[in-house]
Amino acid sequence: MHIDSRDPWWRHAVCYQVYVRSFADSDGDGVGDIRGITQRLPYLADLGVDAVWVTPFYPSPQRDHGYDVADYRDVDPLFGTLADVDALLSRAHELDVRVIVDVVPNHTSADHPWFQEALAATPGDPVRDRYVFRDGTGPDGQEPPNNWPSIFGGPAWSRVADGQWYLHLFDPGQPDLNWWNADVGDEFASVLAFWLDRGVDGFRIDVAHGLFKPADLPPREAHHRLPAPMWDQPEVHEVYRRWHKLLEQYDGDRMAVGEAWTASAESMARYIRPDELQQTFNFAWLEADWSADAFRAVVEDTLAAVGLVGASATWVLANHDVVREATRYGGGATGLARARAAALTMMALPGSAYLYQGQELGLEQVEVPAEARQDPSWFRTGEVGRDGCRVPLPWSGTSTPYGFGPGEGQPWLPMPEGWGDLTVEAQSGDPASTLSFFRELLRTRREVTPGLPDAVEVLDAEPDTLALRRGDLVCVVNCGSRPRRLPAEAGAIVLSSGAAPTHGELAPDTAAWFRLA
Ligand code: NOJ
């Protein structure tokens, strides 16, 4: 299949994830906001992204930083107003940047009126049926209904005053909805329509593999890698068929991308059958080590799986839930070189690429001091949690808050010392910087990849290297520790993530694009 101008925009898009709290703070309260994003849209357009995905900005007690939604049709005053979102949408569209918003259908906030109504009702009342309430087990029902754990640690059940228990696969402030109840499906169809009518281009679906839990809530068996019974149930696909039809009623190729952590590439592909979601995040690369064999397996398995259902791939190295890739790949200069090489490799492939804010600056995971940590999982498990990849972006200057906002003190998560060289301002003036590399990469991708086939051939290559050919584009990455000879097919150099190849050899921790004559 060839890229052509009739392809929907999302099929080959580069989408940049904005983590609202940490992108740009317009009012100096130390928390990023919608106006901050709008002000910085020219930066994103100049970087060359096609779309932004904005994480939840809805009214929320912020127990899980917005992934606990109390009202799906409004904006938290912390982040702005509905008018600010309208302004963001229109400015983005002027700049030819699409906007994807998050939808959180697996659970609401405990502050959501439905949950408050359920708490006020008695066991057996129909309003409780919108959530997963059950009697406990053991003497006086003092034990949880089953052994399911919360992703954030501890049991997935909390007890309410009248003795019943409710399910929360995440924080107790995030009660799971009961998708067997028709109110729930109708409500989310209406929420999607609300945002589509306002002009959003698509949705990122939180915990897309959740939603339906088997009605008999079978216990989790310890030997499963994924705690199976609560995930990836067949009924969830009906939800996405309904949403597909809804999206189709709008113009402009509106889309949805699912966050579906499934057990295999095949099960991921079930979410992107022709009448379901347009995309799912492909987390395989984000989970892979720095290894040519691992990367090869990711590319082959992904393309085979999406090919089965006639869908297109996505590629993801980072998001707000995982350790930043420069750190995963070893940190320091080596980690950064590898992160750049992985990005260059991923961008050669057919499909769409997701970037996480700060990836273009080569940021590393920050060691957030214990007293400043905010991730709910830290409070439930005592494990470090995800704060280290959520530290606000450094825009300018040499000390905190590095232009993140007009304030002087530390923002909601403290920014480290020594980030002066990593700011957008500092990197913009330096042609060797990671930001300059990403600008060049996105510009080159726009120039070189349209018209290339979706088929990818793995070429014979030296050990520790992976060489991919897509039409007349060849991409080689060297994951080893010494220079490696380029395959015979590599043509003229187009772009390198580090040192340019010399004498037909590619340096370690480096990737490069070549074009056949
Ligand atoms: C996935 C989101 O990416 C994560 O940040 C959140 O904590 C969980 N879903 C629960 O909503």
PDB file of N, CA and C in Angstrom, residues 16-44 54-55 57 78-80 84 88 357-358 360-361 390-396 401-407 411-412 415 424:
ATOM      1  N   TYR A  16       2.504  14.473  19.087  1.00  0.00           N
ATOM      2  CA  TYR A  16       3.313  14.881  20.250  1.00  0.00           C
ATOM      3  C   TYR A  16       2.436  14.873  21.486  1.00  0.00           C
ATOM      4  N   GLN A  17       2.834  14.126  22.497  1.00  0.00           N
ATOM      5  CA  GLN A  17       2.034  14.060  23.729  1.00  0.00           C
ATOM      6  C   GLN A  17       2.373  15.224  24.648  1.00  0.00           C
ATOM      7  N   VAL A  18       1.347  16.004  24.976  1.00  0.00           N
ATOM      8  CA  VAL A  18       1.470  17.086  25.953  1.00  0.00           C
ATOM      9  C   VAL A  18       0.914  16.582  27.282  1.00  0.00           C
ATOM     10  N   TYR A  19       1.756  16.529  28.285  1.00  0.00           N
ATOM     11  CA  TYR A  19       1.299  16.218  29.648  1.00  0.00           C
ATOM     12  C   TYR A  19       0.968  17.566  30.292  1.00  0.00           C
ATOM     13  N   VAL A  20      -0.332  17.870  30.367  1.00  0.00           N
ATOM     14  CA  VAL A  20      -0.791  19.243  30.624  1.00  0.00           C
ATOM     15  C   VAL A  20      -0.089  19.892  31.819  1.00  0.00           C
ATOM     16  N   ARG A  21      -0.005  19.183  32.912  1.00  0.00           N
ATOM     17  CA  ARG A  21       0.555  19.782  34.139  1.00  0.00           C
ATOM     18  C   ARG A  21       1.980  20.267  33.950  1.00  0.00           C
ATOM     19  N   SER A  22       2.680  19.701  32.979  1.00  0.00           N
ATOM     20  CA  SER A  22       4.133  19.904  32.905  1.00  0.00           C
ATOM     21  C   SER A  22       4.617  20.498  31.599  1.00  0.00           C
ATOM     22  N   PHE A  23       3.711  20.993  30.767  1.00  0.00           N
ATOM     23  CA  PHE A  23       4.166  21.492  29.462  1.00  0.00           C
ATOM     24  C   PHE A  23       4.513  22.976  29.539  1.00  0.00           C
ATOM     25  N   ALA A  24       3.537  23.809  29.885  1.00  0.00           N
ATOM     26  CA  ALA A  24       3.807  25.255  29.975  1.00  0.00           C
ATOM     27  C   ALA A  24       2.751  25.883  30.872  1.00  0.00           C
ATOM     28  N   ASP A  25       3.211  26.715  31.776  1.00  0.00           N
ATOM     29  CA  ASP A  25       2.351  27.319  32.807  1.00  0.00           C
ATOM     30  C   ASP A  25       2.157  28.797  32.470  1.00  0.00           C
ATOM     31  N   SER A  26       0.942  29.172  32.056  1.00  0.00           N
ATOM     32  CA  SER A  26       0.745  30.569  31.617  1.00  0.00           C
ATOM     33  C   SER A  26       0.538  31.531  32.785  1.00  0.00           C
ATOM     34  N   ASP A  27       0.068  31.015  33.942  1.00  0.00           N
ATOM     35  CA  ASP A  27      -0.326  31.950  34.997  1.00  0.00           C
ATOM     36  C   ASP A  27       0.569  31.922  36.230  1.00  0.00           C
ATOM     37  N   GLY A  28       1.624  31.119  36.199  1.00  0.00           N
ATOM     38  CA  GLY A  28       2.600  31.170  37.282  1.00  0.00           C
ATOM     39  C   GLY A  28       2.192  30.447  38.552  1.00  0.00           C
ATOM     40  N   ASP A  29       1.180  29.557  38.472  1.00  0.00           N
ATOM     41  CA  ASP A  29       0.812  28.819  39.688  1.00  0.00           C
ATOM     42  C   ASP A  29       1.620  27.527  39.837  1.00  0.00           C
ATOM     43  N   GLY A  30       2.568  27.314  38.916  1.00  0.00           N
ATOM     44  CA  GLY A  30       3.428  26.142  39.039  1.00  0.00           C
ATOM     45  C   GLY A  30       2.856  24.892  38.389  1.00  0.00           C
ATOM     46  N   VAL A  31       1.679  25.023  37.755  1.00  0.00           N
ATOM     47  CA  VAL A  31       1.059  23.881  37.073  1.00  0.00           C
ATOM     48  C   VAL A  31       0.775  24.300  35.633  1.00  0.00           C
ATOM     49  N   GLY A  32       1.140  23.493  34.687  1.00  0.00           N
ATOM     50  CA  GLY A  32       0.877  23.784  33.280  1.00  0.00           C
ATOM     51  C   GLY A  32      -0.615  23.934  33.027  1.00  0.00           C
ATOM     52  N   ASP A  33      -0.973  24.591  31.936  1.00  0.00           N
ATOM     53  CA  ASP A  33      -2.387  24.845  31.671  1.00  0.00           C
ATOM     54  C   ASP A  33      -2.649  24.965  30.168  1.00  0.00           C
ATOM     55  N   ILE A  34      -3.942  25.100  29.845  1.00  0.00           N
ATOM     56  CA  ILE A  34      -4.355  25.106  28.440  1.00  0.00           C
ATOM     57  C   ILE A  34      -3.790  26.334  27.712  1.00  0.00           C
ATOM     58  N   ARG A  35      -3.842  27.502  28.353  1.00  0.00           N
ATOM     59  CA  ARG A  35      -3.287  28.690  27.682  1.00  0.00           C
ATOM     60  C   ARG A  35      -1.790  28.536  27.434  1.00  0.00           C
ATOM     61  N   GLY A  36      -1.128  27.883  28.359  1.00  0.00           N
ATOM     62  CA  GLY A  36       0.306  27.619  28.174  1.00  0.00           C
ATOM     63  C   GLY A  36       0.539  26.806  26.897  1.00  0.00           C
ATOM     64  N   ILE A  37      -0.315  25.817  26.675  1.00  0.00           N
ATOM     65  CA  ILE A  37      -0.158  25.009  25.454  1.00  0.00           C
ATOM     66  C   ILE A  37      -0.381  25.893  24.227  1.00  0.00           C
ATOM     67  N   THR A  38      -1.463  26.677  24.271  1.00  0.00           N
ATOM     68  CA  THR A  38      -1.783  27.508  23.101  1.00  0.00           C
ATOM     69  C   THR A  38      -0.618  28.451  22.783  1.00  0.00           C
ATOM     70  N   GLN A  39      -0.050  29.037  23.837  1.00  0.00           N
ATOM     71  CA  GLN A  39       1.069  29.962  23.605  1.00  0.00           C
ATOM     72  C   GLN A  39       2.263  29.264  22.953  1.00  0.00           C
ATOM     73  N   ARG A  40       2.423  28.001  23.272  1.00  0.00           N
ATOM     74  CA  ARG A  40       3.600  27.280  22.746  1.00  0.00           C
ATOM     75  C   ARG A  40       3.300  26.496  21.472  1.00  0.00           C
ATOM     76  N   LEU A  41       2.097  26.621  20.932  1.00  0.00           N
ATOM     77  CA  LEU A  41       1.791  25.857  19.710  1.00  0.00           C
ATOM     78  C   LEU A  41       2.749  26.170  18.558  1.00  0.00           C
ATOM     79  N   PRO A  42       3.184  27.427  18.382  1.00  0.00           N
ATOM     80  CA  PRO A  42       4.124  27.676  17.282  1.00  0.00           C
ATOM     81  C   PRO A  42       5.414  26.855  17.422  1.00  0.00           C
ATOM     82  N   TYR A  43       5.821  26.616  18.661  1.00  0.00           N
ATOM     83  CA  TYR A  43       7.002  25.760  18.878  1.00  0.00           C
ATOM     84  C   TYR A  43       6.757  24.364  18.311  1.00  0.00           C
ATOM     85  N   LEU A  44       5.542  23.832  18.580  1.00  0.00           N
ATOM     86  CA  LEU A  44       5.241  22.470  18.122  1.00  0.00           C
ATOM     87  C   LEU A  44       5.089  22.422  16.604  1.00  0.00           C
ATOM     88  N   VAL A  54      -3.388  15.797  24.116  1.00  0.00           N
ATOM     89  CA  VAL A  54      -3.380  16.543  25.367  1.00  0.00           C
ATOM     90  C   VAL A  54      -3.972  15.645  26.461  1.00  0.00           C
ATOM     91  N   THR A  55      -3.233  15.426  27.534  1.00  0.00           N
ATOM     92  CA  THR A  55      -3.694  14.543  28.617  1.00  0.00           C
ATOM     93  C   THR A  55      -4.844  15.229  29.388  1.00  0.00           C
ATOM     94  N   PHE A  57      -7.677  17.258  31.144  1.00  0.00           N
ATOM     95  CA  PHE A  57      -7.743  18.602  31.736  1.00  0.00           C
ATOM     96  C   PHE A  57      -9.111  18.832  32.380  1.00  0.00           C
ATOM     97  N   LEU A  78      -7.952  24.690  37.417  1.00  0.00           N
ATOM     98  CA  LEU A  78      -6.488  24.625  37.476  1.00  0.00           C
ATOM     99  C   LEU A  78      -5.872  24.781  36.088  1.00  0.00           C
ATOM    100  N   PHE A  79      -6.594  24.292  35.077  1.00  0.00           N
ATOM    101  CA  PHE A  79      -6.053  24.287  33.712  1.00  0.00           C
ATOM    102  C   PHE A  79      -6.679  25.339  32.811  1.00  0.00           C
ATOM    103  N   GLY A  80      -7.827  25.914  33.218  1.00  0.00           N
ATOM    104  CA  GLY A  80      -8.447  26.936  32.377  1.00  0.00           C
ATOM    105  C   GLY A  80      -9.938  26.748  32.276  1.00  0.00           C
ATOM    106  N   ASP A  84     -10.921  28.413  26.835  1.00  0.00           N
ATOM    107  CA  ASP A  84      -9.484  28.223  26.569  1.00  0.00           C
ATOM    108  C   ASP A  84      -9.258  27.019  25.645  1.00  0.00           C
ATOM    109  N   LEU A  88      -7.556  26.955  22.025  1.00  0.00           N
ATOM    110  CA  LEU A  88      -6.470  26.018  21.691  1.00  0.00           C
ATOM    111  C   LEU A  88      -6.774  25.300  20.373  1.00  0.00           C
ATOM    112  N   GLN A 357       6.533  14.711  25.281  1.00  0.00           N
ATOM    113  CA  GLN A 357       7.174  16.005  25.526  1.00  0.00           C
ATOM    114  C   GLN A 357       8.501  15.824  26.272  1.00  0.00           C
ATOM    115  N   GLY A 358       9.511  16.506  25.798  1.00  0.00           N
ATOM    116  CA  GLY A 358      10.834  16.395  26.412  1.00  0.00           C
ATOM    117  C   GLY A 358      11.724  15.376  25.718  1.00  0.00           C
ATOM    118  N   GLU A 360      12.172  15.355  22.603  1.00  0.00           N
ATOM    119  CA  GLU A 360      12.902  16.136  21.606  1.00  0.00           C
ATOM    120  C   GLU A 360      14.037  16.946  22.238  1.00  0.00           C
ATOM    121  N   LEU A 361      14.050  17.011  23.579  1.00  0.00           N
ATOM    122  CA  LEU A 361      15.142  17.717  24.269  1.00  0.00           C
ATOM    123  C   LEU A 361      16.146  16.715  24.838  1.00  0.00           C
ATOM    124  N   ARG A 390       7.740  13.162  34.579  1.00  0.00           N
ATOM    125  CA  ARG A 390       6.672  14.170  34.497  1.00  0.00           C
ATOM    126  C   ARG A 390       7.129  15.546  34.952  1.00  0.00           C
ATOM    127  N   VAL A 391       8.412  15.719  35.156  1.00  0.00           N
ATOM    128  CA  VAL A 391       8.945  17.005  35.620  1.00  0.00           C
ATOM    129  C   VAL A 391       8.720  18.042  34.508  1.00  0.00           C
ATOM    130  N   PRO A 392       8.303  19.274  34.873  1.00  0.00           N
ATOM    131  CA  PRO A 392       8.013  20.278  33.846  1.00  0.00           C
ATOM    132  C   PRO A 392       9.143  20.511  32.847  1.00  0.00           C
ATOM    133  N   LEU A 393       8.752  20.942  31.665  1.00  0.00           N
ATOM    134  CA  LEU A 393       9.713  21.171  30.576  1.00  0.00           C
ATOM    135  C   LEU A 393      10.539  22.436  30.819  1.00  0.00           C
ATOM    136  N   PRO A 394      11.826  22.377  30.525  1.00  0.00           N
ATOM    137  CA  PRO A 394      12.668  23.572  30.607  1.00  0.00           C
ATOM    138  C   PRO A 394      12.633  24.338  29.280  1.00  0.00           C
ATOM    139  N   TRP A 395      12.155  25.570  29.330  1.00  0.00           N
ATOM    140  CA  TRP A 395      12.039  26.358  28.100  1.00  0.00           C
ATOM    141  C   TRP A 395      13.210  27.320  27.909  1.00  0.00           C
ATOM    142  N   SER A 396      13.634  27.963  29.015  1.00  0.00           N
ATOM    143  CA  SER A 396      14.677  28.988  28.855  1.00  0.00           C
ATOM    144  C   SER A 396      15.327  29.276  30.212  1.00  0.00           C
ATOM    145  N   PRO A 401      12.168  28.180  37.426  1.00  0.00           N
ATOM    146  CA  PRO A 401      11.493  27.131  36.653  1.00  0.00           C
ATOM    147  C   PRO A 401      11.831  27.137  35.157  1.00  0.00           C
ATOM    148  N   TYR A 402      13.001  27.610  34.797  1.00  0.00           N
ATOM    149  CA  TYR A 402      13.473  27.494  33.403  1.00  0.00           C
ATOM    150  C   TYR A 402      12.413  27.904  32.377  1.00  0.00           C
ATOM    151  N   GLY A 403      11.733  29.007  32.648  1.00  0.00           N
ATOM    152  CA  GLY A 403      10.767  29.508  31.663  1.00  0.00           C
ATOM    153  C   GLY A 403       9.498  28.683  31.559  1.00  0.00           C
ATOM    154  N   PHE A 404       9.343  27.674  32.429  1.00  0.00           N
ATOM    155  CA  PHE A 404       8.106  26.866  32.411  1.00  0.00           C
ATOM    156  C   PHE A 404       6.898  27.765  32.664  1.00  0.00           C
ATOM    157  N   GLY A 405       7.072  28.735  33.549  1.00  0.00           N
ATOM    158  CA  GLY A 405       6.001  29.695  33.842  1.00  0.00           C
ATOM    159  C   GLY A 405       6.609  30.970  34.363  1.00  0.00           C
ATOM    160  N   PRO A 406       5.757  31.971  34.584  1.00  0.00           N
ATOM    161  CA  PRO A 406       6.284  33.256  35.048  1.00  0.00           C
ATOM    162  C   PRO A 406       6.682  33.256  36.528  1.00  0.00           C
ATOM    163  N   GLY A 407       6.304  32.231  37.286  1.00  0.00           N
ATOM    164  CA  GLY A 407       6.629  32.208  38.714  1.00  0.00           C
ATOM    165  C   GLY A 407       8.125  32.085  38.954  1.00  0.00           C
ATOM    166  N   PRO A 411       7.999  24.532  40.404  1.00  0.00           N
ATOM    167  CA  PRO A 411       6.648  24.128  39.998  1.00  0.00           C
ATOM    168  C   PRO A 411       6.178  22.890  40.769  1.00  0.00           C
ATOM    169  N   TRP A 412       5.060  22.313  40.353  1.00  0.00           N
ATOM    170  CA  TRP A 412       4.419  21.233  41.135  1.00  0.00           C
ATOM    171  C   TRP A 412       5.346  20.049  41.371  1.00  0.00           C
ATOM    172  N   MET A 415      12.150  21.070  39.572  1.00  0.00           N
ATOM    173  CA  MET A 415      13.018  20.890  38.408  1.00  0.00           C
ATOM    174  C   MET A 415      14.468  20.858  38.905  1.00  0.00           C
ATOM    175  N   VAL A 424      14.803  24.662  25.676  1.00  0.00           N
ATOM    176  CA  VAL A 424      14.485  24.898  24.263  1.00  0.00           C
ATOM    177  C   VAL A 424      15.350  26.047  23.738  1.00  0.00           C
TER     178      VAL A 424
END
